[in-house]
XYZ file of C-alpha atoms in Angstrom:
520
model
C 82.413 98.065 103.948
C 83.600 95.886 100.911
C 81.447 93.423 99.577
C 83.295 90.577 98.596
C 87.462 89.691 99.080
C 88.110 89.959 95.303
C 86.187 93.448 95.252
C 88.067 94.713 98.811
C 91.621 93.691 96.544
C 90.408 95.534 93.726
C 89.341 98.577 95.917
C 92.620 99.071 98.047
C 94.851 98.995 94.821
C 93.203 101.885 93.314
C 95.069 104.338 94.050
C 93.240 107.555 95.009
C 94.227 110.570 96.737
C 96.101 110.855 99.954
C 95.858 111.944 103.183
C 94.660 113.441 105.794
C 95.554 114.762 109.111
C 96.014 113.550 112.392
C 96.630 115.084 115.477
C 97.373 114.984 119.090
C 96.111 116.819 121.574
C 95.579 118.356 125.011
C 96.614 121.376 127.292
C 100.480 120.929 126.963
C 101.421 119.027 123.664
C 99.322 118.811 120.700
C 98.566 117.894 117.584
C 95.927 117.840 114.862
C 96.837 116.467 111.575
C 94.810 117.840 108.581
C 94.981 116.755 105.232
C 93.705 114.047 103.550
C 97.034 112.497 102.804
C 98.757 114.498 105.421
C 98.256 115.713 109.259
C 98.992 118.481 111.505
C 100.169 119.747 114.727
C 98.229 121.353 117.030
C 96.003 120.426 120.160
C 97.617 120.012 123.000
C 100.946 121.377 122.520
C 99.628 124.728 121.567
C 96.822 124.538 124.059
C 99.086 125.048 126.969
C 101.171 127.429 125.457
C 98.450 129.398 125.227
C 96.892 129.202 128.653
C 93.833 127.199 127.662
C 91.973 126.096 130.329
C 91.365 123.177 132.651
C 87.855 123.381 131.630
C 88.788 123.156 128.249
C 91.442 120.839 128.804
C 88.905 118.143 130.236
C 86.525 119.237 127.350
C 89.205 118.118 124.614
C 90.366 114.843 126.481
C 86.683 113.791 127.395
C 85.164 111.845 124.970
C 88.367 111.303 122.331
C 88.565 108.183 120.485
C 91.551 105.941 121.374
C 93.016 102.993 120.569
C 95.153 100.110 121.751
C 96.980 98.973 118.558
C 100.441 100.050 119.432
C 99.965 96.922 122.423
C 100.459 94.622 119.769
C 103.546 95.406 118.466
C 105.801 97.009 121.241
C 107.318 93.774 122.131
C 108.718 93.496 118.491
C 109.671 97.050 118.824
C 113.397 97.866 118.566
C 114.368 99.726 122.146
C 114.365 103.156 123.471
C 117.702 104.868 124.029
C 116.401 107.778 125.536
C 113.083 109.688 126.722
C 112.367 111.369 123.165
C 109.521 110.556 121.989
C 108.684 109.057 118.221
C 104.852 110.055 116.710
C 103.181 108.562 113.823
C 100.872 110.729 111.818
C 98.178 108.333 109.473
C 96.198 109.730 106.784
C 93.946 107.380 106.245
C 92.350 107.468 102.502
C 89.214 105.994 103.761
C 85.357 107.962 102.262
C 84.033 106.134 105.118
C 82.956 107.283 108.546
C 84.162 105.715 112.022
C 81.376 103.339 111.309
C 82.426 101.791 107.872
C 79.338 103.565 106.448
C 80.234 105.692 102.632
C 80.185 109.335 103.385
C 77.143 110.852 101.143
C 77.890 110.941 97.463
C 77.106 114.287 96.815
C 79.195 115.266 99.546
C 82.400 113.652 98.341
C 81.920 114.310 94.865
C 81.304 118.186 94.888
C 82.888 118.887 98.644
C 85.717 116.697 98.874
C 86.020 116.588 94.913
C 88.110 112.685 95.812
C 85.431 110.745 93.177
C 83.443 107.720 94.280
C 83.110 106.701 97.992
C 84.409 103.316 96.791
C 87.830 104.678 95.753
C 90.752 104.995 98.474
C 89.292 101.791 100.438
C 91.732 101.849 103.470
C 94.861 102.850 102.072
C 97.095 104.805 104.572
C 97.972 107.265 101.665
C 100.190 110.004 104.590
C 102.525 107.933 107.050
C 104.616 110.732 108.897
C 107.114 109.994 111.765
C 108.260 112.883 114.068
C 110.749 112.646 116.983
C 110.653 114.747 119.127
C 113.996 114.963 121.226
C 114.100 114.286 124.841
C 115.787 117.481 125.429
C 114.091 120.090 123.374
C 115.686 121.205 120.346
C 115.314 120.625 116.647
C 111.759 118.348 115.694
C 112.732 115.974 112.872
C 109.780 114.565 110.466
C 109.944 112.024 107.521
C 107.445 111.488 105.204
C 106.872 108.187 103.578
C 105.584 108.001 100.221
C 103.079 105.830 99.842
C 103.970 103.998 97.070
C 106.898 102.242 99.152
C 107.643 99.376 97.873
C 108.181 97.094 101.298
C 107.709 93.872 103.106
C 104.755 94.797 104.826
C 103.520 92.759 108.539
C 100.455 92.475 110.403
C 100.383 93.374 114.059
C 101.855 90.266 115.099
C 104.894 90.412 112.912
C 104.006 88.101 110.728
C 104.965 88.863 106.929
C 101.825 89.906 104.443
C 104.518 89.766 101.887
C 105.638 92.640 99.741
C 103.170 95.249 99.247
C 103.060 99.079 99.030
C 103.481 100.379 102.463
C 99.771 101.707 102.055
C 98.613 98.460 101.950
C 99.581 97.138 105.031
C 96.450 98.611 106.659
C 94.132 97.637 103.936
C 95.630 93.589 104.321
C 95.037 93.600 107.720
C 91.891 95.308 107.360
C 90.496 93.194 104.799
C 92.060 89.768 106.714
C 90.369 90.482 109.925
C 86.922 91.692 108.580
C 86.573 88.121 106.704
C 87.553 86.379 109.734
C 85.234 88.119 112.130
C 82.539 88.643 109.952
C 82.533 84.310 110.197
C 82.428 84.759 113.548
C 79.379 86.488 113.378
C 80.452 90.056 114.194
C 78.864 93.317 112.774
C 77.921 96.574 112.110
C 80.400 99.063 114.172
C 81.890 96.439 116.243
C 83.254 94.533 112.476
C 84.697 97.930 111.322
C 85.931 98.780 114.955
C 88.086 95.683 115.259
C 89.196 95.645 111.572
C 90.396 98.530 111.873
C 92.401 98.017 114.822
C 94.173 95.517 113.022
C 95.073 97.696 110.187
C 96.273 99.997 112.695
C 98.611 97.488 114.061
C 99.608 96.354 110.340
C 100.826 100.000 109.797
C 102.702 100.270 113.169
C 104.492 97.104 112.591
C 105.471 97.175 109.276
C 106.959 101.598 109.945
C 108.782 100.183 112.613
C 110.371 97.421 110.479
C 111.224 99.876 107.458
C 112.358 102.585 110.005
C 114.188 100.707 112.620
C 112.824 102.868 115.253
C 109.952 102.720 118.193
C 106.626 103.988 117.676
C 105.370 105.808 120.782
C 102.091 107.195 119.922
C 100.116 107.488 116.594
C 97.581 109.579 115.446
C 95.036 108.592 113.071
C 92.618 111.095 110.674
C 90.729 110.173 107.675
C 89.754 111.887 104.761
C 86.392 113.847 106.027
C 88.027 114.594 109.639
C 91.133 117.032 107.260
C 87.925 118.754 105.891
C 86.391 119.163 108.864
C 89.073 120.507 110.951
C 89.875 122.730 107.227
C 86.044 124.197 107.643
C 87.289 125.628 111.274
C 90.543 126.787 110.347
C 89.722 128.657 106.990
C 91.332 130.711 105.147
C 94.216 129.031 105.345
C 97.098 130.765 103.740
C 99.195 128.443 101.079
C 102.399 129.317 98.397
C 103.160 127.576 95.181
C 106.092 128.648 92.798
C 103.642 128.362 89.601
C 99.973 127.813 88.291
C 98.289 124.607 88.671
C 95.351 123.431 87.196
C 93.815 119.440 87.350
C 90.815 117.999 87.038
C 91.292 115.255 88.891
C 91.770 116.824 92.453
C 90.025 120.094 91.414
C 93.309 122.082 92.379
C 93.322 125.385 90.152
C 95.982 127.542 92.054
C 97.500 130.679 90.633
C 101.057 131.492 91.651
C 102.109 132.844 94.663
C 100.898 133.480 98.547
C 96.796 132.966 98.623
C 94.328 132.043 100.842
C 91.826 128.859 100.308
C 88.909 127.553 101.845
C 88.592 123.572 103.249
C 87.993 122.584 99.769
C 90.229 124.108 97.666
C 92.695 123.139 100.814
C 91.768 119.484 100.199
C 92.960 120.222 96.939
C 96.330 121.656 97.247
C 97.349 118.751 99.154
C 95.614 116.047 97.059
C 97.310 116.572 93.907
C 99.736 114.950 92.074
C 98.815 115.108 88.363
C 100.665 117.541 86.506
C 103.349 118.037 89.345
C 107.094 116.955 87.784
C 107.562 115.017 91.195
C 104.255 113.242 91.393
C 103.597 111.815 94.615
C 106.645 113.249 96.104
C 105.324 116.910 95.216
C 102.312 115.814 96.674
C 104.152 114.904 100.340
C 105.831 118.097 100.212
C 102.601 119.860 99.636
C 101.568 118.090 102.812
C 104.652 118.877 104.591
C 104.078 122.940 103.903
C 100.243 122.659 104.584
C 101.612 121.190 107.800
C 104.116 124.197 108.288
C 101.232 126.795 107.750
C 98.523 125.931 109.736
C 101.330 125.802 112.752
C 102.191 129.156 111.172
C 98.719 130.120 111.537
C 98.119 128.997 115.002
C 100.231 130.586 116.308
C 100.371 134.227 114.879
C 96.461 134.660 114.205
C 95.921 133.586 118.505
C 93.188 131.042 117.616
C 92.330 130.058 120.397
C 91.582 133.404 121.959
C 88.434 132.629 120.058
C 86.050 130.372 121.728
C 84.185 129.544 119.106
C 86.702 128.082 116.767
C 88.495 126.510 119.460
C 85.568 124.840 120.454
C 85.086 123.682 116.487
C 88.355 122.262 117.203
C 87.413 120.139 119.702
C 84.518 118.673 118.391
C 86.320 117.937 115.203
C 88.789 116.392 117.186
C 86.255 113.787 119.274
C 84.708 113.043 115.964
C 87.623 112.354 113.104
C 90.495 111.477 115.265
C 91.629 108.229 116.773
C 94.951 108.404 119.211
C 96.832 105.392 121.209
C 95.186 104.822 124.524
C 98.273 105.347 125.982
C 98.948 108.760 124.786
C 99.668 110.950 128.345
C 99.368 114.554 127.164
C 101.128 116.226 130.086
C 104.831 114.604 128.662
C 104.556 116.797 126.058
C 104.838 120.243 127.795
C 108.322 120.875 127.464
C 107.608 120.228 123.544
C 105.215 123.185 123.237
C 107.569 126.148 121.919
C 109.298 123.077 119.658
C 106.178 122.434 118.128
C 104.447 125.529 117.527
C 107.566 127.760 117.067
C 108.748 126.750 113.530
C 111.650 124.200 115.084
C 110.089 121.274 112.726
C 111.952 120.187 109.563
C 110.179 117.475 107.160
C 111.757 115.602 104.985
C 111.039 112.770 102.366
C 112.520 109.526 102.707
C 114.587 108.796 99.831
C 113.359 105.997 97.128
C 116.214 104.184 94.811
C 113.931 104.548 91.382
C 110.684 103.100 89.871
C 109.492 99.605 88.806
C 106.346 97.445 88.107
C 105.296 94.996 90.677
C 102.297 92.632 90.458
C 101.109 95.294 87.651
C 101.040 98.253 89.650
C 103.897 101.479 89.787
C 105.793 100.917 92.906
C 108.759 103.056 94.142
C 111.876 101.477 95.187
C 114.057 101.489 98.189
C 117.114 100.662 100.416
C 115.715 99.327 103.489
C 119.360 99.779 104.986
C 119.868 102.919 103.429
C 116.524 104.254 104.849
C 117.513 102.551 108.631
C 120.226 104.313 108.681
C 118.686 107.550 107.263
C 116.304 107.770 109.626
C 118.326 106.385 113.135
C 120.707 108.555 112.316
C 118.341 111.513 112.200
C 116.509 110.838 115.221
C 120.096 110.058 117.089
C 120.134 106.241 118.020
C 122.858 104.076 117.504
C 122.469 102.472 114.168
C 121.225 98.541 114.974
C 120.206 97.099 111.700
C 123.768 95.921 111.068
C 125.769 94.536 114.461
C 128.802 93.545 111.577
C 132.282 94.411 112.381
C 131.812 97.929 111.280
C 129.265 98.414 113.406
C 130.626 96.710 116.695
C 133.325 99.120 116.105
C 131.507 101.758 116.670
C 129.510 100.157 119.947
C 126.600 98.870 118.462
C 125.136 96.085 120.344
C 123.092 92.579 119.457
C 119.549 92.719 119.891
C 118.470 89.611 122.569
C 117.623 86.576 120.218
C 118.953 82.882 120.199
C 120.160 82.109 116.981
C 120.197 78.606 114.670
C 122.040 78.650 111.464
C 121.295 75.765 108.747
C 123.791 74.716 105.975
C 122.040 74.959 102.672
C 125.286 75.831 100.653
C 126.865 72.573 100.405
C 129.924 73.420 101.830
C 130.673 71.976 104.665
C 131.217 72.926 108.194
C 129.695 76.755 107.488
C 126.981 76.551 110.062
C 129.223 76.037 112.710
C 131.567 79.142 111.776
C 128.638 81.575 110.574
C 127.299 80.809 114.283
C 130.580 81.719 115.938
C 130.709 84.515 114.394
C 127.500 85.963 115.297
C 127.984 84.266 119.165
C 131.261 86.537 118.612
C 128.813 89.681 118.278
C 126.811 88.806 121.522
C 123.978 86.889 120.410
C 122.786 83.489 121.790
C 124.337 80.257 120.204
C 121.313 77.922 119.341
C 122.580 74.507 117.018
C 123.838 73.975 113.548
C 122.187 71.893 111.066
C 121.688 70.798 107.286
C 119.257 71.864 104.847
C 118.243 71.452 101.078
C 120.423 73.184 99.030
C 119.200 77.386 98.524
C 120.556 79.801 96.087
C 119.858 82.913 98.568
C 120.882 83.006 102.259
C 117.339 83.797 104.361
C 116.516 84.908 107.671
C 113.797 83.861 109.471
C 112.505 84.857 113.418
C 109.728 83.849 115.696
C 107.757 86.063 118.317
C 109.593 89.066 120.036
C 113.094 87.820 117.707
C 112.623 90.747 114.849
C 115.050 93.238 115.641
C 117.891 90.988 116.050
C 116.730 89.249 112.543
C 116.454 92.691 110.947
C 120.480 92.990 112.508
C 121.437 89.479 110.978
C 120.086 90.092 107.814
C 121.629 93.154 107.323
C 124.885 91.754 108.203
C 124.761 89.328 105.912
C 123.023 91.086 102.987
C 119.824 88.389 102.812
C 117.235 90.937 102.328
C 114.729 91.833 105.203
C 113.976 89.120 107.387
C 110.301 87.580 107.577
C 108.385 86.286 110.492
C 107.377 82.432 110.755
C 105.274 80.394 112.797
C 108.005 77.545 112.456
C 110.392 79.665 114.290
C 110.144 79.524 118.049
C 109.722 82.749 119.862
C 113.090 84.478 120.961
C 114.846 82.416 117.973
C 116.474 83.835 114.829
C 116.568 80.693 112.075
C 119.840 81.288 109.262
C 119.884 79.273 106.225
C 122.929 79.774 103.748
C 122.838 79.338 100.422
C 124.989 79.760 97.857
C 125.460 83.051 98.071
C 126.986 82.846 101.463
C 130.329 84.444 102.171
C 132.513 83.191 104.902
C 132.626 86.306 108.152
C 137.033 86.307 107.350
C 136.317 86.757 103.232
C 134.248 89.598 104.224
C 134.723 93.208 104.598
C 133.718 95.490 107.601
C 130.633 97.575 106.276
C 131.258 100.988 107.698
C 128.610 102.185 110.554
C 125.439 103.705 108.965
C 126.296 106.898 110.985
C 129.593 107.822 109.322
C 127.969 107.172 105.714
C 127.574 109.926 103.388
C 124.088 108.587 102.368
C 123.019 108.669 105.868
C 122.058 112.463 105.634
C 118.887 113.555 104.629
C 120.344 116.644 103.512
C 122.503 115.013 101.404
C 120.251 113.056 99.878
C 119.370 114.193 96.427
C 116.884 111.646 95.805
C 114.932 112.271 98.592
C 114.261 116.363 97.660
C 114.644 119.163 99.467
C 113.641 119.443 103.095
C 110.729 121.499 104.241
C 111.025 123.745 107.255
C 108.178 125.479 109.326
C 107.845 128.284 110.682
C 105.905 130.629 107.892
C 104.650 129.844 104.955
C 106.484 127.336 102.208
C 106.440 127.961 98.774
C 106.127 124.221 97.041
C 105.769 122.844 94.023
């Protein structure tokens, strides 16, 4: 664990490798994430399809590590429309154990080749979101790069500010070590709990930049990918040319080969020396993904006890999974899964900048809403504006207050009409001191109709606040501030061109399992 605040800062903004895996699992749906920035599917999908065992059924499910962190933030979750099911891969980038204790030195240095257990500090350097439709069909994935440059929350919904979405784990983490460590907690119980809340940082802040539920997570760090790599091995990987960097210790000819755990650590940890950088690097995850499904399934691993039961105990050791994860719901997903119906892609980023002294990537939060609600087929409900109650897209519950600070009078009262007009709650009108920018603010279980509000009218994302009273949405206008007649329908998200991950250019080409992709 990190010594000091200043040195736990200094730690989580290096920015080491990525990854890892994480994974599901049981007799009917399944899942095992491996990479160190990445994850993969297996467990419990494949297990039924392939007749595994009560016996070993109760052996995989007995003794898992689980978690509660998705409790926190379901009530700021934005709703459900049907029974498909959204699943959050973390890659933690964590040399630690499930303890907080460094992995051995000579072990990461020479095995894991990923430098000094003080790098990566508790970065989530893979977040990938897969939906799974309620009706089989088509399994959509997104990557986001890590390097997102977001507001990110803690658990609560409360704003850490703006932060690389890697960081929202590391925050939290960091925050609620200091606080309990006061309190005089320790030793696995400290690292236990911190963690938790960096769990719940990283739900939170996916389901703000997404606009979609989280239903279960899966979380692997950086030893359990090598681990569950050691059982699998050879794995069989493609890349369109040589590769050779010191830094990850990939050195890859051309073409269809086979590696070992380490050299598979590797391939998906690089980034130096790839044209795309980090977003080479998620597609590398995104095919490592693809052939270890691949693999699964066509080389009948578990016909052979004794891998399967590696498996397993890879699976107790590295991975943590939401308590409330039900295994059986995932039967009908099994031939989805392990049957090469998956497509990844890469959420999109708008260019490159320097924030706070570090790289950052930029994005459309509205343009990566839509993206991705579109994708995963729910009605588009970041922007209730005329355009979109056209097309039958409804308030979130909130009650909302709207404060003059543009100096014109009698704009409160009409920008509140208006938005009474699109179904939500009328609170009161008010004054305040005079604001260039119009802001949105929201108390408890209030975010998704914020996130709405401030879409509509184009304030940026919307932050939490204590000062905000729980099932409120607080408006100021500023100066900025157009009248609702002076302003133009925005069309619905769904009917945009930029809606489409396909058509997309900035986001790169998709990556679809079922064999073996060749990748940068």
């Amino acid at each position: 664990m990190p010594d000091t605040p200043s040195s736990r800062q200094q730690k989580r903004r290096r920015s080491a490798s990525s990854g890892s895996p994480a994974a599901g699992r049981t007799r009917r749906s399944g899942w095992i994430v491996a990479l160190r920035t990445l994850v993969w599917v297996t467990s419990a999908v494949v297990l039924v399809a392939c007749g595994v065992t009560w016996f070993a059924y109760r052996s995989l499910t007995n003794g898992l590590t689980t978690s509660d962190a998705l409790d926190a933030v379901k009530k700021n979750a934005p709703k459900h429309l049907d029974s498909s099911v959204n699943l959050l891969l973390i890659g933690l980038d964590s040399r630690k154990d499930m303890n907080g204790k460094d992995l051995p030195k000579e072990f990461v240095q020479d095995q894991l080749h990923a430098g000094s257990s003080e790098i990566g500090y508790y970065n989530t350097n893979t977040l990938i979101l897969m939906h799974i439709p309620a009706d089989g069909g088509k399994v959509s994935a997104f990557s986001i790069p890590r390097d997102d440059y977001v507001e990110t929350l803690n658990g609560d919904g409360s704003s850490q500010g703006e932060h690389k979405i890697k960081e929202a784990y590391a925050n939290a983490y960091t925050g609620a070590s200091e606080r309990l460590s006061k309190q005089g907690i320790k030793g696995p119980d400290l690292e236990g709990k911190s963690r938790e809340a960096g769990r719940e940082a990283t739900l939170a802040t996916v389901q703000q930049f997404t606009g979609v539920p989280i239903d279960h997570f899966a979380e692997v760090n950086l030893l359990g990918f090598y681990d569950i790599a050691k059982v699998l091995e050879p794995i069989t990987v493609c890349l369109k040319h040589p590769v050779k960097d010191r830094y990850s210790g990939a050195d890859f000819p051309a073409g269809v080969q086979k590696v070992n755990a380490k050299q598979a650590l590797a391939f998906v940890r690089q980034r130096h020396g790839l044209d795309g950088g980090d977003l080479d690097r998620t597609r590398r995850q995104q095919a490592f993904i693809s052939s270890v499904t691949h693999q699964l399934k066509n080389e009948g691993l578990f016909g052979d006890l004794g891998k399967l039961q590696g498996l397993f105990d890879v699976i107790k050791k590295d991975l943590v999974i939401d308590s409330s994860w039900q295994v059986l719901d995932f039967a009908q997903q099994a031939p989805n899964l392990t049957g090469g119906n998956v497509e990844f892609h890469t959420l999109p980023i708008t260019g490159f900048a320097t924030r706070k002294g570090e790289s950052v990537n930029l994005v459309d939060p509205e343009k990566i809403k839509a993206i991705v609600q579109q994708t995963f087929g729910a009605s588009p409900s970041a922007s209730p504006d005329d355009g979109d109650a056209k097309s039958g897209a409804k308030a979130a519950p909130a009650t909302v207050d709207v404060r003059n600070g543009n100096g014109t009078g009698g704009l409160a009262d009409t920008e509140l009409k208006a938005l009474a007009a699109l179904g939500y709650t009328a609170g009161q009108t008010g004054n305040a001191p005079a604001q260039a920018h119009t802001t949105v603010a929201y108390g408890a279980g209030a975010q998704q109709a914020a996130q709405q509000i401030a879409s509509r009218l184009k304030s940026g994302s919307a932050t939490a606040s204590s000062a905000v009273p729980a099932g409120h949405v607080r408006v100021t206008l500023g100066r900025d501030y157009t009248p609702p007649d002076n302003k133009a329908p925005s069309p619905a998200p769904s009917n945009s061109a930029s809606a489409s991950p396909a058509d997309s250019e900035d986001s790169g080409p998709a990556v679809k399992a079922g064999g073996v992709p060749c990748v940068n």
